[in-house]
PDB file of C-alpha atoms in Angstrom:
ATOM      1  CA  UNK A  24      35.011 -23.751  83.388  1.00  0.00           C
ATOM      2  CA  UNK A  25      35.133 -22.892  79.756  1.00  0.00           C
ATOM      3  CA  UNK A  26      31.616 -23.838  79.224  1.00  0.00           C
ATOM      4  CA  UNK A  27      30.401 -21.787  82.263  1.00  0.00           C
ATOM      5  CA  UNK A  28      32.347 -18.803  81.046  1.00  0.00           C
ATOM      6  CA  UNK A  29      30.493 -18.835  77.691  1.00  0.00           C
ATOM      7  CA  UNK A  30      27.174 -19.475  79.158  1.00  0.00           C
ATOM      8  CA  UNK A  31      27.837 -16.566  81.359  1.00  0.00           C
ATOM      9  CA  UNK A  32      28.783 -14.416  78.288  1.00  0.00           C
ATOM     10  CA  UNK A  33      25.494 -15.599  76.492  1.00  0.00           C
ATOM     11  CA  UNK A  34      23.319 -14.745  79.635  1.00  0.00           C
ATOM     12  CA  UNK A  35      24.929 -11.127  79.750  1.00  0.00           C
ATOM     13  CA  UNK A  36      24.301 -10.360  76.146  1.00  0.00           C
ATOM     14  CA  UNK A  37      20.624 -11.526  76.538  1.00  0.00           C
ATOM     15  CA  UNK A  38      20.457  -9.401  79.558  1.00  0.00           C
ATOM     16  CA  UNK A  39      21.666  -6.321  77.981  1.00  0.00           C
ATOM     17  CA  UNK A  40      19.333  -6.974  75.026  1.00  0.00           C
ATOM     18  CA  UNK A  41      16.468  -7.279  77.543  1.00  0.00           C
ATOM     19  CA  UNK A  42      17.164  -3.948  79.117  1.00  0.00           C
ATOM     20  CA  UNK A  43      17.458  -2.419  75.715  1.00  0.00           C
ATOM     21  CA  UNK A  44      14.201  -3.696  74.695  1.00  0.00           C
ATOM     22  CA  UNK A  45      12.430  -1.349  77.366  1.00  0.00           C
ATOM     23  CA  UNK A  46      11.706   1.404  75.017  1.00  0.00           C
ATOM     24  CA  UNK A  47      11.915  -0.332  71.782  1.00  0.00           C
ATOM     25  CA  UNK A  48       9.282  -0.461  68.883  1.00  0.00           C
ATOM     26  CA  UNK A  49       9.338  -2.950  65.920  1.00  0.00           C
ATOM     27  CA  UNK A  50       7.965  -2.123  62.556  1.00  0.00           C
ATOM     28  CA  UNK A  51       5.143  -4.459  62.041  1.00  0.00           C
ATOM     29  CA  UNK A  52       5.207  -3.198  58.380  1.00  0.00           C
ATOM     30  CA  UNK A  53       8.545  -4.108  57.933  1.00  0.00           C
ATOM     31  CA  UNK A  54       9.873  -6.665  55.336  1.00  0.00           C
ATOM     32  CA  UNK A  55      10.154  -9.694  56.973  1.00  0.00           C
ATOM     33  CA  UNK A  56      14.157 -10.274  56.647  1.00  0.00           C
ATOM     34  CA  UNK A  57      15.600 -13.293  58.489  1.00  0.00           C
ATOM     35  CA  UNK A  58      18.755 -12.563  60.599  1.00  0.00           C
ATOM     36  CA  UNK A  59      20.891 -15.380  58.386  1.00  0.00           C
ATOM     37  CA  UNK A  60      23.706 -15.869  56.269  1.00  0.00           C
ATOM     38  CA  UNK A  61      25.646 -18.825  54.971  1.00  0.00           C
ATOM     39  CA  UNK A  62      26.328 -20.950  58.150  1.00  0.00           C
ATOM     40  CA  UNK A  63      29.242 -22.907  56.650  1.00  0.00           C
ATOM     41  CA  UNK A  64      32.011 -22.300  59.032  1.00  0.00           C
ATOM     42  CA  UNK A  65      34.447 -21.312  56.236  1.00  0.00           C
ATOM     43  CA  UNK A  66      32.043 -18.415  55.192  1.00  0.00           C
ATOM     44  CA  UNK A  67      30.494 -17.826  58.845  1.00  0.00           C
ATOM     45  CA  UNK A  68      33.917 -17.027  60.051  1.00  0.00           C
ATOM     46  CA  UNK A  69      34.206 -14.097  57.822  1.00  0.00           C
ATOM     47  CA  UNK A  70      32.455 -10.704  57.724  1.00  0.00           C
ATOM     48  CA  UNK A  71      29.700 -11.654  55.073  1.00  0.00           C
ATOM     49  CA  UNK A  72      26.897  -9.540  56.369  1.00  0.00           C
ATOM     50  CA  UNK A  73      23.361 -10.691  57.616  1.00  0.00           C
ATOM     51  CA  UNK A  74      20.310  -9.585  55.968  1.00  0.00           C
ATOM     52  CA  UNK A  75      19.345  -5.894  56.293  1.00  0.00           C
ATOM     53  CA  UNK A  76      18.709  -4.290  59.564  1.00  0.00           C
ATOM     54  CA  UNK A  77      15.058  -3.385  60.264  1.00  0.00           C
ATOM     55  CA  UNK A  78      13.836  -0.897  63.011  1.00  0.00           C
ATOM     56  CA  UNK A  79      10.648   1.312  62.877  1.00  0.00           C
ATOM     57  CA  UNK A  80      11.908   3.923  65.645  1.00  0.00           C
ATOM     58  CA  UNK A  81      14.041   3.564  68.967  1.00  0.00           C
ATOM     59  CA  UNK A  82      15.398  -0.080  69.709  1.00  0.00           C
ATOM     60  CA  UNK A  83      14.621  -3.436  68.353  1.00  0.00           C
ATOM     61  CA  UNK A  84      15.830  -6.869  69.551  1.00  0.00           C
ATOM     62  CA  UNK A  85      16.175  -9.981  67.594  1.00  0.00           C
ATOM     63  CA  UNK A  86      17.024 -13.353  69.015  1.00  0.00           C
ATOM     64  CA  UNK A  87      17.662 -16.496  66.862  1.00  0.00           C
ATOM     65  CA  UNK A  88      18.827 -20.062  67.626  1.00  0.00           C
ATOM     66  CA  UNK A  89      19.543 -22.601  65.037  1.00  0.00           C
ATOM     67  CA  UNK A  90      20.917 -25.931  64.349  1.00  0.00           C
ATOM     68  CA  UNK A  91      23.057 -26.712  60.990  1.00  0.00           C
ATOM     69  CA  UNK A  92      23.990 -30.064  60.236  1.00  0.00           C
ATOM     70  CA  UNK A  93      26.417 -31.302  57.408  1.00  0.00           C
ATOM     71  CA  UNK A  94      28.079 -34.534  56.326  1.00  0.00           C
ATOM     72  CA  UNK A  95      30.189 -34.235  52.922  1.00  0.00           C
ATOM     73  CA  UNK A  96      33.592 -35.209  51.563  1.00  0.00           C
ATOM     74  CA  UNK A  97      35.277 -33.959  48.699  1.00  0.00           C
ATOM     75  CA  UNK A  98      38.573 -34.666  46.692  1.00  0.00           C
ATOM     76  CA  UNK A  99      39.222 -32.281  43.925  1.00  0.00           C
ATOM     77  CA  UNK A 100      42.650 -32.576  42.383  1.00  0.00           C
ATOM     78  CA  UNK A 101      45.047 -31.987  45.271  1.00  0.00           C
ATOM     79  CA  UNK A 102      42.480 -30.720  47.613  1.00  0.00           C
ATOM     80  CA  UNK A 103      40.581 -32.942  50.208  1.00  0.00           C
ATOM     81  CA  UNK A 104      38.101 -31.557  52.668  1.00  0.00           C
ATOM     82  CA  UNK A 105      35.847 -33.587  55.080  1.00  0.00           C
ATOM     83  CA  UNK A 106      33.038 -31.995  56.973  1.00  0.00           C
ATOM     84  CA  UNK A 107      30.898 -34.000  59.411  1.00  0.00           C
ATOM     85  CA  UNK A 108      29.783 -31.628  62.103  1.00  0.00           C
ATOM     86  CA  UNK A 109      26.606 -29.999  63.722  1.00  0.00           C
ATOM     87  CA  UNK A 110      26.756 -26.240  64.525  1.00  0.00           C
ATOM     88  CA  UNK A 111      24.306 -24.783  67.066  1.00  0.00           C
ATOM     89  CA  UNK A 112      23.946 -20.799  67.214  1.00  0.00           C
ATOM     90  CA  UNK A 113      22.392 -18.586  69.776  1.00  0.00           C
ATOM     91  CA  UNK A 114      22.340 -15.112  68.203  1.00  0.00           C
ATOM     92  CA  UNK A 115      21.121 -11.704  69.443  1.00  0.00           C
ATOM     93  CA  UNK A 116      21.060  -8.479  67.282  1.00  0.00           C
ATOM     94  CA  UNK A 117      20.139  -5.327  68.775  1.00  0.00           C
ATOM     95  CA  UNK A 118      19.230  -2.357  66.403  1.00  0.00           C
ATOM     96  CA  UNK A 119      18.907   1.205  67.231  1.00  0.00           C
ATOM     97  CA  UNK A 120      17.077   3.832  64.869  1.00  0.00           C
ATOM     98  CA  UNK A 121      18.334   7.424  65.093  1.00  0.00           C
ATOM     99  CA  UNK A 122      15.531   9.484  63.517  1.00  0.00           C
ATOM    100  CA  UNK A 123      13.940   8.555  60.362  1.00  0.00           C
ATOM    101  CA  UNK A 124      17.077   7.908  58.425  1.00  0.00           C
ATOM    102  CA  UNK A 125      19.816   6.363  60.480  1.00  0.00           C
ATOM    103  CA  UNK A 126      20.195   2.467  61.805  1.00  0.00           C
ATOM    104  CA  UNK A 127      23.088   0.812  63.648  1.00  0.00           C
ATOM    105  CA  UNK A 128      22.878  -2.849  64.482  1.00  0.00           C
ATOM    106  CA  UNK A 129      25.439  -5.003  66.450  1.00  0.00           C
ATOM    107  CA  UNK A 130      25.040  -9.049  66.024  1.00  0.00           C
ATOM    108  CA  UNK A 131      26.806 -11.520  68.093  1.00  0.00           C
ATOM    109  CA  UNK A 132      26.224 -15.139  68.761  1.00  0.00           C
ATOM    110  CA  UNK A 133      27.546 -18.292  70.720  1.00  0.00           C
ATOM    111  CA  UNK A 134      28.524 -21.224  68.757  1.00  0.00           C
ATOM    112  CA  UNK A 135      28.688 -24.792  69.682  1.00  0.00           C
ATOM    113  CA  UNK A 136      30.434 -27.404  67.288  1.00  0.00           C
ATOM    114  CA  UNK A 137      29.811 -30.874  67.883  1.00  0.00           C
ATOM    115  CA  UNK A 138      28.254 -34.250  66.679  1.00  0.00           C
ATOM    116  CA  UNK A 139      24.733 -32.861  67.651  1.00  0.00           C
ATOM    117  CA  UNK A 140      21.477 -34.714  67.675  1.00  0.00           C
ATOM    118  CA  UNK A 141      20.001 -34.294  64.193  1.00  0.00           C
ATOM    119  CA  UNK A 142      21.706 -37.088  62.362  1.00  0.00           C
ATOM    120  CA  UNK A 143      18.809 -39.582  62.523  1.00  0.00           C
ATOM    121  CA  UNK A 144      15.956 -37.188  61.851  1.00  0.00           C
ATOM    122  CA  UNK A 145      17.888 -35.958  58.868  1.00  0.00           C
ATOM    123  CA  UNK A 146      18.077 -39.256  57.309  1.00  0.00           C
ATOM    124  CA  UNK A 147      14.337 -39.866  57.464  1.00  0.00           C
ATOM    125  CA  UNK A 148      13.910 -36.261  56.321  1.00  0.00           C
ATOM    126  CA  UNK A 149      15.946 -36.551  52.993  1.00  0.00           C
ATOM    127  CA  UNK A 150      14.266 -39.926  52.333  1.00  0.00           C
ATOM    128  CA  UNK A 151      11.097 -38.602  52.791  1.00  0.00           C
ATOM    129  CA  UNK A 152      11.590 -36.070  49.836  1.00  0.00           C
ATOM    130  CA  UNK A 153      13.788 -38.596  47.703  1.00  0.00           C
ATOM    131  CA  UNK A 154      17.117 -36.773  48.176  1.00  0.00           C
ATOM    132  CA  UNK A 155      20.170 -39.117  47.788  1.00  0.00           C
ATOM    133  CA  UNK A 156      22.923 -37.370  49.904  1.00  0.00           C
ATOM    134  CA  UNK A 157      20.995 -37.517  53.150  1.00  0.00           C
ATOM    135  CA  UNK A 158      22.529 -40.482  54.762  1.00  0.00           C
ATOM    136  CA  UNK A 159      24.534 -39.856  57.890  1.00  0.00           C
ATOM    137  CA  UNK A 160      27.555 -42.076  59.329  1.00  0.00           C
ATOM    138  CA  UNK A 161      29.190 -42.851  55.932  1.00  0.00           C
ATOM    139  CA  UNK A 162      32.384 -40.992  56.512  1.00  0.00           C
ATOM    140  CA  UNK A 163      33.421 -42.777  59.921  1.00  0.00           C
ATOM    141  CA  UNK A 164      34.163 -39.879  61.656  1.00  0.00           C
ATOM    142  CA  UNK A 165      33.366 -38.839  65.271  1.00  0.00           C
ATOM    143  CA  UNK A 166      30.822 -36.407  64.376  1.00  0.00           C
ATOM    144  CA  UNK A 167      32.711 -33.382  64.993  1.00  0.00           C
ATOM    145  CA  UNK A 168      35.301 -33.411  62.216  1.00  0.00           C
ATOM    146  CA  UNK A 169      36.227 -30.755  59.789  1.00  0.00           C
ATOM    147  CA  UNK A 170      39.391 -31.198  57.850  1.00  0.00           C
ATOM    148  CA  UNK A 171      41.140 -29.573  54.763  1.00  0.00           C
ATOM    149  CA  UNK A 172      44.407 -30.575  52.924  1.00  0.00           C
ATOM    150  CA  UNK A 173      45.781 -29.106  49.717  1.00  0.00           C
ATOM    151  CA  UNK A 174      49.517 -30.080  50.327  1.00  0.00           C
ATOM    152  CA  UNK A 175      50.231 -26.452  51.686  1.00  0.00           C
ATOM    153  CA  UNK A 176      51.038 -26.644  55.399  1.00  0.00           C
ATOM    154  CA  UNK A 177      49.723 -23.225  55.818  1.00  0.00           C
ATOM    155  CA  UNK A 178      46.463 -23.983  54.528  1.00  0.00           C
ATOM    156  CA  UNK A 179      45.779 -27.064  56.467  1.00  0.00           C
ATOM    157  CA  UNK A 180      42.728 -27.305  58.777  1.00  0.00           C
ATOM    158  CA  UNK A 181      42.454 -30.180  61.164  1.00  0.00           C
ATOM    159  CA  UNK A 182      39.634 -29.854  63.570  1.00  0.00           C
ATOM    160  CA  UNK A 183      38.506 -32.662  65.540  1.00  0.00           C
ATOM    161  CA  UNK A 184      36.848 -31.666  68.824  1.00  0.00           C
ATOM    162  CA  UNK A 185      33.710 -30.007  70.493  1.00  0.00           C
ATOM    163  CA  UNK A 186      33.923 -26.376  70.772  1.00  0.00           C
ATOM    164  CA  UNK A 187      31.903 -23.489  72.390  1.00  0.00           C
ATOM    165  CA  UNK A 188      32.871 -20.004  71.234  1.00  0.00           C
ATOM    166  CA  UNK A 189      31.866 -16.538  70.320  1.00  0.00           C
ATOM    167  CA  UNK A 190      31.268 -15.425  66.902  1.00  0.00           C
ATOM    168  CA  UNK A 191      32.906 -12.698  65.260  1.00  0.00           C
ATOM    169  CA  UNK A 192      30.801  -9.273  66.109  1.00  0.00           C
ATOM    170  CA  UNK A 193      29.172  -7.729  62.981  1.00  0.00           C
ATOM    171  CA  UNK A 194      28.140  -3.969  63.275  1.00  0.00           C
ATOM    172  CA  UNK A 195      25.841  -2.638  60.656  1.00  0.00           C
ATOM    173  CA  UNK A 196      25.605   1.238  59.853  1.00  0.00           C
ATOM    174  CA  UNK A 197      22.625   2.053  57.409  1.00  0.00           C
ATOM    175  CA  UNK A 198      20.993   5.110  55.889  1.00  0.00           C
ATOM    176  CA  UNK A 199      17.653   4.850  54.398  1.00  0.00           C
ATOM    177  CA  UNK A 200      15.369   7.184  52.390  1.00  0.00           C
ATOM    178  CA  UNK A 201      11.899   6.806  50.558  1.00  0.00           C
ATOM    179  CA  UNK A 202      12.055   5.431  47.287  1.00  0.00           C
ATOM    180  CA  UNK A 203       7.982   5.609  46.988  1.00  0.00           C
ATOM    181  CA  UNK A 204       5.018   5.883  49.170  1.00  0.00           C
ATOM    182  CA  UNK A 205       5.308   2.056  49.450  1.00  0.00           C
ATOM    183  CA  UNK A 206       9.185   1.356  49.484  1.00  0.00           C
ATOM    184  CA  UNK A 207      12.330   2.460  51.110  1.00  0.00           C
ATOM    185  CA  UNK A 208      16.096   2.356  50.099  1.00  0.00           C
ATOM    186  CA  UNK A 209      18.850   1.805  52.301  1.00  0.00           C
ATOM    187  CA  UNK A 210      22.678   2.287  51.865  1.00  0.00           C
ATOM    188  CA  UNK A 211      24.973   0.436  54.637  1.00  0.00           C
ATOM    189  CA  UNK A 212      28.221  -0.558  55.907  1.00  0.00           C
ATOM    190  CA  UNK A 213      29.139  -3.808  57.664  1.00  0.00           C
ATOM    191  CA  UNK A 214      32.343  -4.042  59.656  1.00  0.00           C
ATOM    192  CA  UNK A 215      33.310  -7.632  61.073  1.00  0.00           C
ATOM    193  CA  UNK A 216      35.152  -7.201  64.549  1.00  0.00           C
ATOM    194  CA  UNK A 217      37.324 -10.420  65.279  1.00  0.00           C
ATOM    195  CA  UNK A 218      36.302 -11.309  68.890  1.00  0.00           C
ATOM    196  CA  UNK A 219      37.668 -15.011  69.355  1.00  0.00           C
ATOM    197  CA  UNK A 220      41.036 -17.004  68.928  1.00  0.00           C
ATOM    198  CA  UNK A 221      39.197 -20.333  69.791  1.00  0.00           C
ATOM    199  CA  UNK A 222      39.462 -21.438  66.158  1.00  0.00           C
ATOM    200  CA  UNK A 223      39.848 -20.064  62.674  1.00  0.00           C
ATOM    201  CA  UNK A 224      36.627 -21.828  61.664  1.00  0.00           C
ATOM    202  CA  UNK A 225      34.947 -19.711  64.181  1.00  0.00           C
ATOM    203  CA  UNK A 226      36.750 -16.423  63.558  1.00  0.00           C
ATOM    204  CA  UNK A 227      39.276 -15.990  60.905  1.00  0.00           C
ATOM    205  CA  UNK A 228      40.763 -12.882  62.783  1.00  0.00           C
ATOM    206  CA  UNK A 229      40.383 -10.693  59.672  1.00  0.00           C
ATOM    207  CA  UNK A 230      38.605  -7.176  59.899  1.00  0.00           C
ATOM    208  CA  UNK A 231      36.188  -7.211  56.859  1.00  0.00           C
ATOM    209  CA  UNK A 232      34.344  -4.219  55.290  1.00  0.00           C
ATOM    210  CA  UNK A 233      30.820  -4.770  53.280  1.00  0.00           C
ATOM    211  CA  UNK A 234      29.373  -1.925  51.421  1.00  0.00           C
ATOM    212  CA  UNK A 235      25.738  -2.662  49.971  1.00  0.00           C
ATOM    213  CA  UNK A 236      22.399  -1.051  48.564  1.00  0.00           C
ATOM    214  CA  UNK A 237      18.951  -2.411  49.520  1.00  0.00           C
ATOM    215  CA  UNK A 238      15.437  -1.771  48.421  1.00  0.00           C
ATOM    216  CA  UNK A 239      12.396  -2.983  50.370  1.00  0.00           C
ATOM    217  CA  UNK A 240       8.488  -2.595  50.772  1.00  0.00           C
ATOM    218  CA  UNK A 241       7.290  -0.604  53.659  1.00  0.00           C
ATOM    219  CA  UNK A 242       3.643  -0.676  53.078  1.00  0.00           C
ATOM    220  CA  UNK A 243       1.889  -2.161  56.127  1.00  0.00           C
ATOM    221  CA  UNK A 244      -1.053  -3.335  53.984  1.00  0.00           C
ATOM    222  CA  UNK A 245       0.842  -4.871  51.380  1.00  0.00           C
ATOM    223  CA  UNK A 246      -0.020  -8.579  50.868  1.00  0.00           C
ATOM    224  CA  UNK A 247       3.362  -9.190  49.394  1.00  0.00           C
ATOM    225  CA  UNK A 248       6.247  -7.584  51.332  1.00  0.00           C
ATOM    226  CA  UNK A 249       9.543  -7.901  49.639  1.00  0.00           C
ATOM    227  CA  UNK A 250      13.217  -6.906  49.754  1.00  0.00           C
ATOM    228  CA  UNK A 251      16.540  -7.005  47.770  1.00  0.00           C
ATOM    229  CA  UNK A 252      20.036  -6.352  48.414  1.00  0.00           C
ATOM    230  CA  UNK A 253      23.423  -6.161  46.508  1.00  0.00           C
ATOM    231  CA  UNK A 254      26.851  -5.574  48.096  1.00  0.00           C
ATOM    232  CA  UNK A 255      30.647  -6.148  48.175  1.00  0.00           C
ATOM    233  CA  UNK A 256      32.762  -7.539  50.791  1.00  0.00           C
ATOM    234  CA  UNK A 257      36.340  -6.525  51.166  1.00  0.00           C
ATOM    235  CA  UNK A 258      38.425  -8.864  53.281  1.00  0.00           C
ATOM    236  CA  UNK A 259      41.149  -8.302  55.459  1.00  0.00           C
ATOM    237  CA  UNK A 260      44.046 -10.658  56.569  1.00  0.00           C
ATOM    238  CA  UNK A 261      42.380 -13.915  57.087  1.00  0.00           C
ATOM    239  CA  UNK A 262      44.011 -16.734  59.022  1.00  0.00           C
ATOM    240  CA  UNK A 263      41.736 -19.461  57.360  1.00  0.00           C
ATOM    241  CA  UNK A 264      43.117 -20.771  53.826  1.00  0.00           C
ATOM    242  CA  UNK A 265      44.903 -17.489  53.530  1.00  0.00           C
ATOM    243  CA  UNK A 266      46.940 -18.589  50.512  1.00  0.00           C
ATOM    244  CA  UNK A 267      43.386 -19.425  48.658  1.00  0.00           C
ATOM    245  CA  UNK A 268      41.370 -16.555  50.012  1.00  0.00           C
ATOM    246  CA  UNK A 269      39.663 -14.175  47.462  1.00  0.00           C
ATOM    247  CA  UNK A 270      40.087 -10.306  48.634  1.00  0.00           C
ATOM    248  CA  UNK A 271      36.714  -9.351  47.259  1.00  0.00           C
ATOM    249  CA  UNK A 272      33.453 -11.129  47.559  1.00  0.00           C
ATOM    250  CA  UNK A 273      30.174  -9.995  45.774  1.00  0.00           C
ATOM    251  CA  UNK A 274      26.744 -10.954  47.523  1.00  0.00           C
ATOM    252  CA  UNK A 275      23.114 -10.447  46.810  1.00  0.00           C
ATOM    253  CA  UNK A 276      20.023 -11.272  48.945  1.00  0.00           C
ATOM    254  CA  UNK A 277      16.202 -11.246  48.022  1.00  0.00           C
ATOM    255  CA  UNK A 278      13.207 -11.978  50.007  1.00  0.00           C
ATOM    256  CA  UNK A 279       9.336 -12.099  49.416  1.00  0.00           C
ATOM    257  CA  UNK A 280       6.573 -12.779  51.978  1.00  0.00           C
ATOM    258  CA  UNK A 281       2.932 -13.374  51.642  1.00  0.00           C
ATOM    259  CA  UNK A 282       0.644 -12.130  54.542  1.00  0.00           C
ATOM    260  CA  UNK A 283      -2.018 -15.000  55.140  1.00  0.00           C
ATOM    261  CA  UNK A 284      -3.745 -13.079  57.756  1.00  0.00           C
ATOM    262  CA  UNK A 285      -3.081  -9.731  59.668  1.00  0.00           C
ATOM    263  CA  UNK A 286      -1.125 -12.063  62.254  1.00  0.00           C
ATOM    264  CA  UNK A 287       0.356 -14.739  60.141  1.00  0.00           C
ATOM    265  CA  UNK A 288       2.987 -14.680  57.326  1.00  0.00           C
ATOM    266  CA  UNK A 289       4.987 -17.087  55.182  1.00  0.00           C
ATOM    267  CA  UNK A 290       8.379 -15.911  53.695  1.00  0.00           C
ATOM    268  CA  UNK A 291      11.065 -17.107  51.373  1.00  0.00           C
ATOM    269  CA  UNK A 292      14.630 -15.605  51.494  1.00  0.00           C
ATOM    270  CA  UNK A 293      17.344 -16.382  48.839  1.00  0.00           C
ATOM    271  CA  UNK A 294      21.057 -15.394  49.648  1.00  0.00           C
ATOM    272  CA  UNK A 295      23.911 -15.880  47.274  1.00  0.00           C
ATOM    273  CA  UNK A 296      27.553 -14.968  47.717  1.00  0.00           C
ATOM    274  CA  UNK A 297      30.488 -15.531  45.335  1.00  0.00           C
ATOM    275  CA  UNK A 298      33.296 -17.855  46.154  1.00  0.00           C
ATOM    276  CA  UNK A 299      35.600 -16.582  49.109  1.00  0.00           C
ATOM    277  CA  UNK A 300      38.320 -18.979  48.091  1.00  0.00           C
ATOM    278  CA  UNK A 301      40.194 -20.113  45.078  1.00  0.00           C
ATOM    279  CA  UNK A 302      39.180 -23.521  45.208  1.00  0.00           C
ATOM    280  CA  UNK A 303      37.922 -26.599  43.094  1.00  0.00           C
ATOM    281  CA  UNK A 304      35.865 -28.032  46.337  1.00  0.00           C
ATOM    282  CA  UNK A 305      32.189 -27.300  46.059  1.00  0.00           C
ATOM    283  CA  UNK A 306      31.707 -26.070  49.870  1.00  0.00           C
ATOM    284  CA  UNK A 307      34.397 -23.466  49.259  1.00  0.00           C
ATOM    285  CA  UNK A 308      33.028 -22.024  46.037  1.00  0.00           C
ATOM    286  CA  UNK A 309      30.030 -19.838  45.130  1.00  0.00           C
ATOM    287  CA  UNK A 310      27.049 -20.716  47.418  1.00  0.00           C
ATOM    288  CA  UNK A 311      23.209 -19.912  47.675  1.00  0.00           C
ATOM    289  CA  UNK A 312      20.933 -20.717  50.530  1.00  0.00           C
ATOM    290  CA  UNK A 313      16.921 -20.740  50.328  1.00  0.00           C
ATOM    291  CA  UNK A 314      15.258 -19.870  53.947  1.00  0.00           C
ATOM    292  CA  UNK A 315      11.624 -20.795  54.114  1.00  0.00           C
ATOM    293  CA  UNK A 316       9.638 -19.779  57.126  1.00  0.00           C
ATOM    294  CA  UNK A 317       6.358 -18.822  58.924  1.00  0.00           C
ATOM    295  CA  UNK A 318       5.825 -16.096  61.548  1.00  0.00           C
ATOM    296  CA  UNK A 319       3.193 -15.048  63.919  1.00  0.00           C
ATOM    297  CA  UNK A 320       2.830 -11.277  64.726  1.00  0.00           C
ATOM    298  CA  UNK A 321       1.400 -10.742  68.244  1.00  0.00           C
ATOM    299  CA  UNK A 322      -0.721  -7.611  68.826  1.00  0.00           C
ATOM    300  CA  UNK A 323       1.916  -6.901  71.873  1.00  0.00           C
ATOM    301  CA  UNK A 324       4.369  -5.996  69.204  1.00  0.00           C
ATOM    302  CA  UNK A 325       6.643  -9.282  68.866  1.00  0.00           C
ATOM    303  CA  UNK A 326       7.022 -11.708  66.090  1.00  0.00           C
ATOM    304  CA  UNK A 327       7.812 -15.423  66.487  1.00  0.00           C
ATOM    305  CA  UNK A 328       9.273 -16.896  63.131  1.00  0.00           C
ATOM    306  CA  UNK A 329      10.128 -20.660  62.586  1.00  0.00           C
ATOM    307  CA  UNK A 330      11.563 -22.430  59.486  1.00  0.00           C
ATOM    308  CA  UNK A 331      14.433 -24.087  57.802  1.00  0.00           C
ATOM    309  CA  UNK A 332      17.385 -23.395  55.132  1.00  0.00           C
ATOM    310  CA  UNK A 333      18.539 -25.420  52.440  1.00  0.00           C
ATOM    311  CA  UNK A 334      21.501 -25.260  50.219  1.00  0.00           C
ATOM    312  CA  UNK A 335      20.061 -23.993  46.826  1.00  0.00           C
ATOM    313  CA  UNK A 336      23.044 -24.913  45.050  1.00  0.00           C
ATOM    314  CA  UNK A 337      23.625 -28.496  46.278  1.00  0.00           C
ATOM    315  CA  UNK A 338      26.720 -29.157  48.267  1.00  0.00           C
ATOM    316  CA  UNK A 339      27.894 -25.661  48.301  1.00  0.00           C
ATOM    317  CA  UNK A 340      26.603 -24.610  51.735  1.00  0.00           C
ATOM    318  CA  UNK A 341      25.276 -26.247  54.825  1.00  0.00           C
ATOM    319  CA  UNK A 342      22.956 -29.048  54.075  1.00  0.00           C
ATOM    320  CA  UNK A 343      20.168 -28.311  56.396  1.00  0.00           C
ATOM    321  CA  UNK A 344      19.783 -25.522  58.944  1.00  0.00           C
ATOM    322  CA  UNK A 345      16.392 -25.207  61.410  1.00  0.00           C
ATOM    323  CA  UNK A 346      15.708 -22.084  63.098  1.00  0.00           C
ATOM    324  CA  UNK A 347      13.623 -20.404  65.602  1.00  0.00           C
ATOM    325  CA  UNK A 348      13.507 -16.594  65.945  1.00  0.00           C
ATOM    326  CA  UNK A 349      11.918 -13.851  68.102  1.00  0.00           C
ATOM    327  CA  UNK A 350      11.720 -10.250  67.471  1.00  0.00           C
ATOM    328  CA  UNK A 351      10.801  -7.746  69.939  1.00  0.00           C
TER     329      UNK A 351
END
């Protein structure tokens, strides 16, 4: 019954998005930002913003599915963390442009935490590139285990089950203006609204506010589209590792693309954030992710993008994430 409820919820979200798409228009010349942020559940349960919203006029819709797989264990002083799980996400973002300057975006996802199906493939993937931390099955867990202990009962995390749940709702409000004939600046705020009591690893129950500034290219003929952003997240009263939570978290994003043809591009997106927790465990410290992708832009106005995300600072973020995205 619980699974059916969440499937129904996602179906309703997709239905609303489809209706919203009817009058939509996507900026073919927009910087190719990827709807992504650090998928580490100790981060994703917070209000850390996704990449900046993009819309030319009217409505735009983005849908993304991804699978993140990680198996790590740490023991640092009195802290112990075991993380062996695969997280699947089906995410939808609906953006509305009001005139030439204002943008509003709402982002929501359905999450599935379990053992997944990528372990064998990722072992081969890591060995192909000579990476030493790719072996799976070393931790002797059931494949959906996330545990943290520092001797403080209030900070203990003991997650050992499959879970389907809604992610927090993130709402972006942005104002943009021309920086030059080929670029625009954007000033925005992102609010995280709690949606789920399923687990603090899905939603830490805080209400977070982020303020940010972005600069990005808008030239439709640019061979090298680009974008950059800096910001600060003010966290609310989190229920996840509350005694170790940092109140303020700076973050920065950068993106660059290359148009191979009028219809085909490749892009790289680097995202960094400071530590959300006062901890000696790498996975709870500052982190950076690097997304590499390629996209096809159809004459009808939609864009299909596929790629992967790696932890740019090893063992500080999710190990590997694969994704497929559709923009309308």
